[in-house]
Coordinates of C-alpha atoms in Angstrom, one line a residue:
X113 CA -4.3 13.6 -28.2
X114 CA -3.3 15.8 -25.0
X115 CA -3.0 18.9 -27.3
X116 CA -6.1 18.0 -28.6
X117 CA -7.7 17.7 -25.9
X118 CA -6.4 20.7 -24.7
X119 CA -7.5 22.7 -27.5
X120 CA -11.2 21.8 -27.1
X121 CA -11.1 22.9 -23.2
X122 CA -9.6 26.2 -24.5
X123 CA -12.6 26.6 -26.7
X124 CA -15.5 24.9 -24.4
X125 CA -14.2 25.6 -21.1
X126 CA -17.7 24.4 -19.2
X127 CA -16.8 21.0 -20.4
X128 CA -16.1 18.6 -17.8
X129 CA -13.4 17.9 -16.5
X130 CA -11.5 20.4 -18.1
X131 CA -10.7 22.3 -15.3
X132 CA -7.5 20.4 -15.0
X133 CA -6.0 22.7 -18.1
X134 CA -7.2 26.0 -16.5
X135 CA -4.3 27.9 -14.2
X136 CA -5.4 27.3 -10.5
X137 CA -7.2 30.2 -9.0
X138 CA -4.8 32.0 -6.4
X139 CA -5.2 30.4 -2.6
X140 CA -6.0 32.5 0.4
X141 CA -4.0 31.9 3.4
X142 CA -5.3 29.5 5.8
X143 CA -6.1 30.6 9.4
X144 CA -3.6 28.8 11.2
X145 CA 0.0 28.4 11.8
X146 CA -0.4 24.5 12.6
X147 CA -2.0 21.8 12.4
X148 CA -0.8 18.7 15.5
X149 CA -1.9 14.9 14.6
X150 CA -6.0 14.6 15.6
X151 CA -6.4 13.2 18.6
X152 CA -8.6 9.7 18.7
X153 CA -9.5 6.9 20.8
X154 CA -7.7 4.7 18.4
X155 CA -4.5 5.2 16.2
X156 CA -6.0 3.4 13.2
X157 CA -10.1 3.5 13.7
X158 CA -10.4 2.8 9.8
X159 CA -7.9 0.2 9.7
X160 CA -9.2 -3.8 10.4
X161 CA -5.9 -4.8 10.8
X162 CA -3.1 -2.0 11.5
X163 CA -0.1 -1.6 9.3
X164 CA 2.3 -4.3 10.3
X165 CA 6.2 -4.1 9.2
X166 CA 6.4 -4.4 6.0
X167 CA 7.4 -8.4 5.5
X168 CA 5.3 -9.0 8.4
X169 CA 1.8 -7.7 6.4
X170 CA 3.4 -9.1 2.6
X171 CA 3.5 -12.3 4.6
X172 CA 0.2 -12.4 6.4
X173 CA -1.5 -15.2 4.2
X174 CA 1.2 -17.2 4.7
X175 CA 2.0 -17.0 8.0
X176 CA -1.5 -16.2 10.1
X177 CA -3.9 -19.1 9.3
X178 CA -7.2 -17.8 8.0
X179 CA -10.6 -18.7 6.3
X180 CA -12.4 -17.5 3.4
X181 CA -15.8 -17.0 4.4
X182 CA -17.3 -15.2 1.9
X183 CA -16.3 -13.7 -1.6
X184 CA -18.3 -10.9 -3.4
X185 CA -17.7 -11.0 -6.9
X186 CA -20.0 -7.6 -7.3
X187 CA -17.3 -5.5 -6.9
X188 CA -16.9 -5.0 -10.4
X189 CA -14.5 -1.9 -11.9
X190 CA -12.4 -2.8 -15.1
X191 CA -9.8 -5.4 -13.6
X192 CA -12.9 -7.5 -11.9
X193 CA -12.2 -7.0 -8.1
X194 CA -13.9 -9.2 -5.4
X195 CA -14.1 -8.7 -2.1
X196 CA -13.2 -11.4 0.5
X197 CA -14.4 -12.0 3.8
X198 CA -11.6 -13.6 5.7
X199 CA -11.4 -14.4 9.4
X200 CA -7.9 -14.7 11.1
X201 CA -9.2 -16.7 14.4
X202 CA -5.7 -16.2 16.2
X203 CA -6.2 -12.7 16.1
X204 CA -9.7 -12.8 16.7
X205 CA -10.6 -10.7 13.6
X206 CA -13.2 -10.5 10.4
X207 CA -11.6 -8.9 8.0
X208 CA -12.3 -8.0 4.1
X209 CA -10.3 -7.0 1.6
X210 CA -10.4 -6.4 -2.4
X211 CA -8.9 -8.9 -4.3
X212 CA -7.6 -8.7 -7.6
X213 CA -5.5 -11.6 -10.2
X214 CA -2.4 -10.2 -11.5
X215 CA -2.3 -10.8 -15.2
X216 CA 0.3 -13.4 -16.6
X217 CA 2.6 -11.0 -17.9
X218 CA 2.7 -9.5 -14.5
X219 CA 1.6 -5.6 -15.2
X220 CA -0.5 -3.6 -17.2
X221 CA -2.8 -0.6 -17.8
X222 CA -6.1 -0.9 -15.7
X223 CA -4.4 -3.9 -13.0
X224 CA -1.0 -2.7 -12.3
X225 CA 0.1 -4.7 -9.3
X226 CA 3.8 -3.3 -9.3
X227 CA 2.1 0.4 -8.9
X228 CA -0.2 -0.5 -6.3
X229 CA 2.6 -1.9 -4.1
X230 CA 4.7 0.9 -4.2
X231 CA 2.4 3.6 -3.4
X232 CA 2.3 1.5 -0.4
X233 CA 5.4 1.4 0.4
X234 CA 6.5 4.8 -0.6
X235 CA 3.8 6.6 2.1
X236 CA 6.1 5.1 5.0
X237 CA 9.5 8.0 3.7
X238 CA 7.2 11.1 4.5
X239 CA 4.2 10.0 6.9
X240 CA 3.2 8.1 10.2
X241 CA 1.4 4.5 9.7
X242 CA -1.3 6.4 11.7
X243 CA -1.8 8.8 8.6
X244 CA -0.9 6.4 5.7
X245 CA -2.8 7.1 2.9
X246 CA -3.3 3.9 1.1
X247 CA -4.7 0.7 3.0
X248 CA -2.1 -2.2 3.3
X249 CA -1.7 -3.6 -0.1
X250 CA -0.2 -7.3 -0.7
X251 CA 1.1 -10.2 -3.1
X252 CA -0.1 -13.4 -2.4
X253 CA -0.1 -16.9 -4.2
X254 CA -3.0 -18.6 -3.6
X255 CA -2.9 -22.2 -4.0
X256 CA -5.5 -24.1 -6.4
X257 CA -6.9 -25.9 -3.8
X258 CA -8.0 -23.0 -2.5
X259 CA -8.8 -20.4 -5.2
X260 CA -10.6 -23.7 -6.9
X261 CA -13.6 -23.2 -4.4
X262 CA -14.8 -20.7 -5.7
X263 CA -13.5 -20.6 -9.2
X264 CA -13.1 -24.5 -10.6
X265 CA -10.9 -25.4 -13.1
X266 CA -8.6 -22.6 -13.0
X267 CA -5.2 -22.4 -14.5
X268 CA -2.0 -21.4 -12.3
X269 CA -0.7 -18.3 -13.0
X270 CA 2.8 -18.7 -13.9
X271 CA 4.2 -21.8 -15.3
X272 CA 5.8 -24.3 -12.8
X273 CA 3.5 -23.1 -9.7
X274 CA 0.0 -24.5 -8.4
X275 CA -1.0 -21.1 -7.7
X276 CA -3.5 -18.3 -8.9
X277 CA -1.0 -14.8 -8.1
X278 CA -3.8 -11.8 -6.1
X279 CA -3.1 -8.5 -5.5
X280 CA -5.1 -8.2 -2.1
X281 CA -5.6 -4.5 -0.7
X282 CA -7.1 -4.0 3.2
X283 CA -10.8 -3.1 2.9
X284 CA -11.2 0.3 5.1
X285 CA -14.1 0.6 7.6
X286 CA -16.3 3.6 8.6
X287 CA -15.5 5.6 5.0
X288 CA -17.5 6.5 2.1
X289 CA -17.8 8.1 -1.1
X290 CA -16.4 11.9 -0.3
X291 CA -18.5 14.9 -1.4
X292 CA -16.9 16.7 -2.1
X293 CA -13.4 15.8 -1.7
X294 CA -11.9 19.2 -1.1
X295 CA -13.9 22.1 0.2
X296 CA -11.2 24.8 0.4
X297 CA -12.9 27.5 2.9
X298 CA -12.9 24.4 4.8
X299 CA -9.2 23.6 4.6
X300 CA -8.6 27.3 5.4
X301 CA -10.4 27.7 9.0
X302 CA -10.0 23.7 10.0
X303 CA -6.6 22.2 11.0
X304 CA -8.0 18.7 11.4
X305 CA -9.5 18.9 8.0
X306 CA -6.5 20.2 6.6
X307 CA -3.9 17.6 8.0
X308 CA -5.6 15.2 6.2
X309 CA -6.1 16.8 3.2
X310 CA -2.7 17.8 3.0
X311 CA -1.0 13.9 4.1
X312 CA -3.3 12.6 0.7
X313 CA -2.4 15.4 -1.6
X314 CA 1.1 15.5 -0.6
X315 CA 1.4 11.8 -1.3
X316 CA -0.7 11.9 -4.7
X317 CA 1.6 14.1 -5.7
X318 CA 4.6 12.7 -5.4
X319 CA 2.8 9.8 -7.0
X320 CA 1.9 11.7 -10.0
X321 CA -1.9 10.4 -9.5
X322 CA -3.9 10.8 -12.6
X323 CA -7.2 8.8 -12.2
X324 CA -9.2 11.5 -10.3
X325 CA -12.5 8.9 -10.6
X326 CA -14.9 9.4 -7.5
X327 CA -14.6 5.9 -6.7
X328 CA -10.9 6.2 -6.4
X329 CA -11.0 7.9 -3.2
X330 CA -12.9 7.8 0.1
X331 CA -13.2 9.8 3.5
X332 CA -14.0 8.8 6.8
X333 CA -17.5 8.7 7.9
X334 CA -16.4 10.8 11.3
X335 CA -16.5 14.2 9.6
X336 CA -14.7 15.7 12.7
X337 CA -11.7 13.2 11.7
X338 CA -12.5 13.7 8.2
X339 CA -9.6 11.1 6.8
X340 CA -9.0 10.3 3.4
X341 CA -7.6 7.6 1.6
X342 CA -6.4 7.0 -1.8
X343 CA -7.4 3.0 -2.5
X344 CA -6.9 3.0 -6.6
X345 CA -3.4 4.2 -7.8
X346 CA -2.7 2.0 -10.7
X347 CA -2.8 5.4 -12.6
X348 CA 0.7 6.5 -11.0
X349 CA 4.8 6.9 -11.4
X350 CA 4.2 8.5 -14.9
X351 CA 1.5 6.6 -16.6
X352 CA 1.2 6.4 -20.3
X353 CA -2.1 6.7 -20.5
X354 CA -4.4 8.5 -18.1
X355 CA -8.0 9.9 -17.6
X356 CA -7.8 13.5 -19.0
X357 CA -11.7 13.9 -18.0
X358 CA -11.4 14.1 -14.3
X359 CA -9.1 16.7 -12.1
X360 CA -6.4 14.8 -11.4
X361 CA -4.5 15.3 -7.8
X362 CA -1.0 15.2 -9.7
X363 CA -1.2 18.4 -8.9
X364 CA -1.0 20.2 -5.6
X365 CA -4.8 21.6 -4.8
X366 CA -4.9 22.3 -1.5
X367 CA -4.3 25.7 -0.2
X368 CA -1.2 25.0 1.8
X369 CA 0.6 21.4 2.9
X370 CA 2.0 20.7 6.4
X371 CA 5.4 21.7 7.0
X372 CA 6.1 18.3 8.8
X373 CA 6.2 17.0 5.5
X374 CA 8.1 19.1 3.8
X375 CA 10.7 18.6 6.2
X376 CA 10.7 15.0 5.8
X377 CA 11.0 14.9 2.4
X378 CA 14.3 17.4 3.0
X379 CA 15.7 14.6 4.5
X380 CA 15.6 12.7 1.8
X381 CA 18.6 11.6 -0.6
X382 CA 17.6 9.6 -4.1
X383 CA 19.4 6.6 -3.1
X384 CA 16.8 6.7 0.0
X385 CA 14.0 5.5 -2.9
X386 CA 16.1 2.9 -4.0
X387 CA 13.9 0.2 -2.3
X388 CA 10.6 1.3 -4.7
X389 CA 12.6 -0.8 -7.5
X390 CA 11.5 -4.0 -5.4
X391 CA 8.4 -3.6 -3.6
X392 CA 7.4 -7.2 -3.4
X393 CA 9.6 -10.4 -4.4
X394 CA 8.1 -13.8 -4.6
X395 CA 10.3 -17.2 -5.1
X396 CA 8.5 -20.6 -6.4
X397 CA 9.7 -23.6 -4.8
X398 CA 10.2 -26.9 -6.4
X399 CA 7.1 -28.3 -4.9
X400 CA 5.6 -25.1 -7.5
X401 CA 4.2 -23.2 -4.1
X402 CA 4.9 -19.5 -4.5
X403 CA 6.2 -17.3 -1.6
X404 CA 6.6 -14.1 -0.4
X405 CA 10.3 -13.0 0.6
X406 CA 12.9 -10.3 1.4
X407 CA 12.8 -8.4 -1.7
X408 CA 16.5 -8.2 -3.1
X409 CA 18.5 -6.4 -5.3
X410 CA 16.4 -5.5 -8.5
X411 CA 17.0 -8.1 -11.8
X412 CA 16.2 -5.6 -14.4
X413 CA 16.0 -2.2 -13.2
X414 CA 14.2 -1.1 -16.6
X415 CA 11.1 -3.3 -15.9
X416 CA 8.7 -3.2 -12.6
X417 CA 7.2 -6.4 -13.3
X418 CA 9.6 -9.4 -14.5
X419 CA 10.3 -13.5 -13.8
X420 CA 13.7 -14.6 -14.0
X421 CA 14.1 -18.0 -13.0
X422 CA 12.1 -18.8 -10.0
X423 CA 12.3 -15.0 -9.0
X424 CA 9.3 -12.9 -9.3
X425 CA 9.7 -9.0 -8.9
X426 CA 7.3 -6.2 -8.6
X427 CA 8.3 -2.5 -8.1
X428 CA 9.1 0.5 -10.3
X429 CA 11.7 1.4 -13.0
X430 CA 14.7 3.5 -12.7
X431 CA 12.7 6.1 -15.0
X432 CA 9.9 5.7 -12.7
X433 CA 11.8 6.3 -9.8
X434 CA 13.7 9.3 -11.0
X435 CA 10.4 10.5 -11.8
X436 CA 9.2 10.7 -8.1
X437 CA 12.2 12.2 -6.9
X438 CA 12.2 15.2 -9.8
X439 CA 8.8 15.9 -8.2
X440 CA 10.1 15.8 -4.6
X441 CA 12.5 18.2 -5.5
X442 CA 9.7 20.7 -7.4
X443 CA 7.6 20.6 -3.9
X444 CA 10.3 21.2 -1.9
X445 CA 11.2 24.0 -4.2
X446 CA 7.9 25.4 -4.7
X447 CA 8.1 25.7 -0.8
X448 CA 11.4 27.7 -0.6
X449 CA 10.4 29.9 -3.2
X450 CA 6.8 30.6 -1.6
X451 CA 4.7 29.2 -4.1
X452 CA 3.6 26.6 -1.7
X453 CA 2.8 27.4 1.8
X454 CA 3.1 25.6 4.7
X455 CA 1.8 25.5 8.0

């Protein structure tokens, strides 16, 4: 199907989307030797709730009492997201967030959970929780007598729990739909507009992103602090599948990435991604409540998503993983050999 595919851009190269098969036109150099972190009145002005530590914001729902107090079931998309209204009244916050059921078996094309998490976690090797690039994501169990509200006569998601298993992502403030995304004269002469660009396409790369949708991907509203934010990466760590009639941001598209970065990533062994094989673990109690804990060592390190016993695990494969670091290595190669520039 990909040579296919192929083929027909090669023949009708005004058809969209198939601009991802065409050899990138050459970049100028941008006007700049650096780029420092934007200044702000706030470290996180897009951000609810700021990135906690990572058990800290897995745990939240089960830790921090809270209240539903609304739930939009408009949201739509092809795994039927809602979004929540949830107030936290001991930290004195509204909050919403999109909320997702994982499937029984855990995983799968359109709701991958397991991905989601980990391009979470993963931002935290190379950037600041000031310039993550993906909202806090989450696993959380919620019990019947909640869910139940709002959606009677519903059946647990795993056997043995009294539970309905979400995949709950922070819902950003101030952003909309970018347009367009990358304006590359921009990038060249604007070193605000380029930090940012470069912190998302840096991390979409290592990700291997391939679901360049509009929706995917929003901006902040501020266009002097022109943010942006990758909120749908299901599509990621090597898909199977992917959507072949948008450019993807698999590849690098920018005109040059910071050099802060790079060095980061040098830093880096394999072993140091070791932790992507367990992004979120969840234990079910005999009582059949589900919760959130230390992840441990991985139970099958050739499936993301698996149950064993009262152990549920969600992360990436060893394939998966080696994946991510072969394209680690390729940027910081591309670098050294001046294909990619830096600044």
């Amino acid at each position: 199907m990909r040579i296919a595919l192929a083929l027909t851009c090669l023949t009708l190269p005004t058809l969209a989307g198939c601009a991802f098969f065409s050899p990138a036109a050459p970049h100028q150099p941008v006007h700049f030797s650096e780029a420092p972190s934007p200044d702000g009145a706030e470290r996180f002005p897009h951000w609810p709730l700021p990135p906690f530590t990572y058990l800290e914001h897995l745990r939240l729902f089960e830790t921090t009492p809270f209240e539903v107090r609304a739930l939009d079931t408009s949201v739509g998309g092809t795994s039927g997201a809602y979004k929540a209204n949830i107030a936290f009244p001991s930290l004195g916050a509204d909050v919403k967030f999109k909320v997702k059921r994982i499937p029984r078996d855990l995983d799968g094309v359109n709701n991958a959970p397991r991905k989601e998490l980990a391009a979470y976690v993963i931002q935290r090797l190379f950037l600041d929780p000031e310039d993550y690039v993906v909202p806090s994501t989450l696993v959380y169990c919620a019990p019947l007598e909640i869910w139940e509200r709002n959606h009677p006569a519903t059946e647990p998601t795993l056997g043995g729990t009294n539970c309905v298993l979400l995949a709950v992502s922070l819902w950003l403030k101030n952003v909309t739909l970018p347009d367009p995304l990358y304006d590359e004269q921009r990038f060249l002469t604007d070193p605000t507009y380029a930090y940012f660009l470069s912190n998302f396409n840096v991390f979409t790369y290592v990700i291997g992103h391939k679901d360049g949708r509009e929706g995917n991907f929003l901006v902040s509203k501020d266009d002097a602090r022109r943010q942006v934010f990758a909120i749908d990466n299901g599509s990621s760590f090597n898909p199977l599948g992917y959507n072949y009639f948008v450019p993807n941001w698999n590849v690098l598209r920018v005109a040059a990435v910071r050099k802060e970065t790079i060095n980061r990533l040098r830093k880096l062994e394999r072993g140091d991604l070791d932790f992507l094989e367990v992004a979120a673990q969840i234990e079910i109690g005999s009582d059949g409540a589900a919760h959130v804990v230390a992840p441990g060592e991985s139970l099958d390190d050739d499936k993301g998503a698996l149950r064993e016993g009262n152990t549920v695990q969600f992360g990436l494969t060893e394939g998966e993983i080696d994946h991510v670091w072969e394209r680690i290595e390729r940027l910081i190669e591309d670098v050294d050999d001046g294909k990619v520039p830096v600044f």
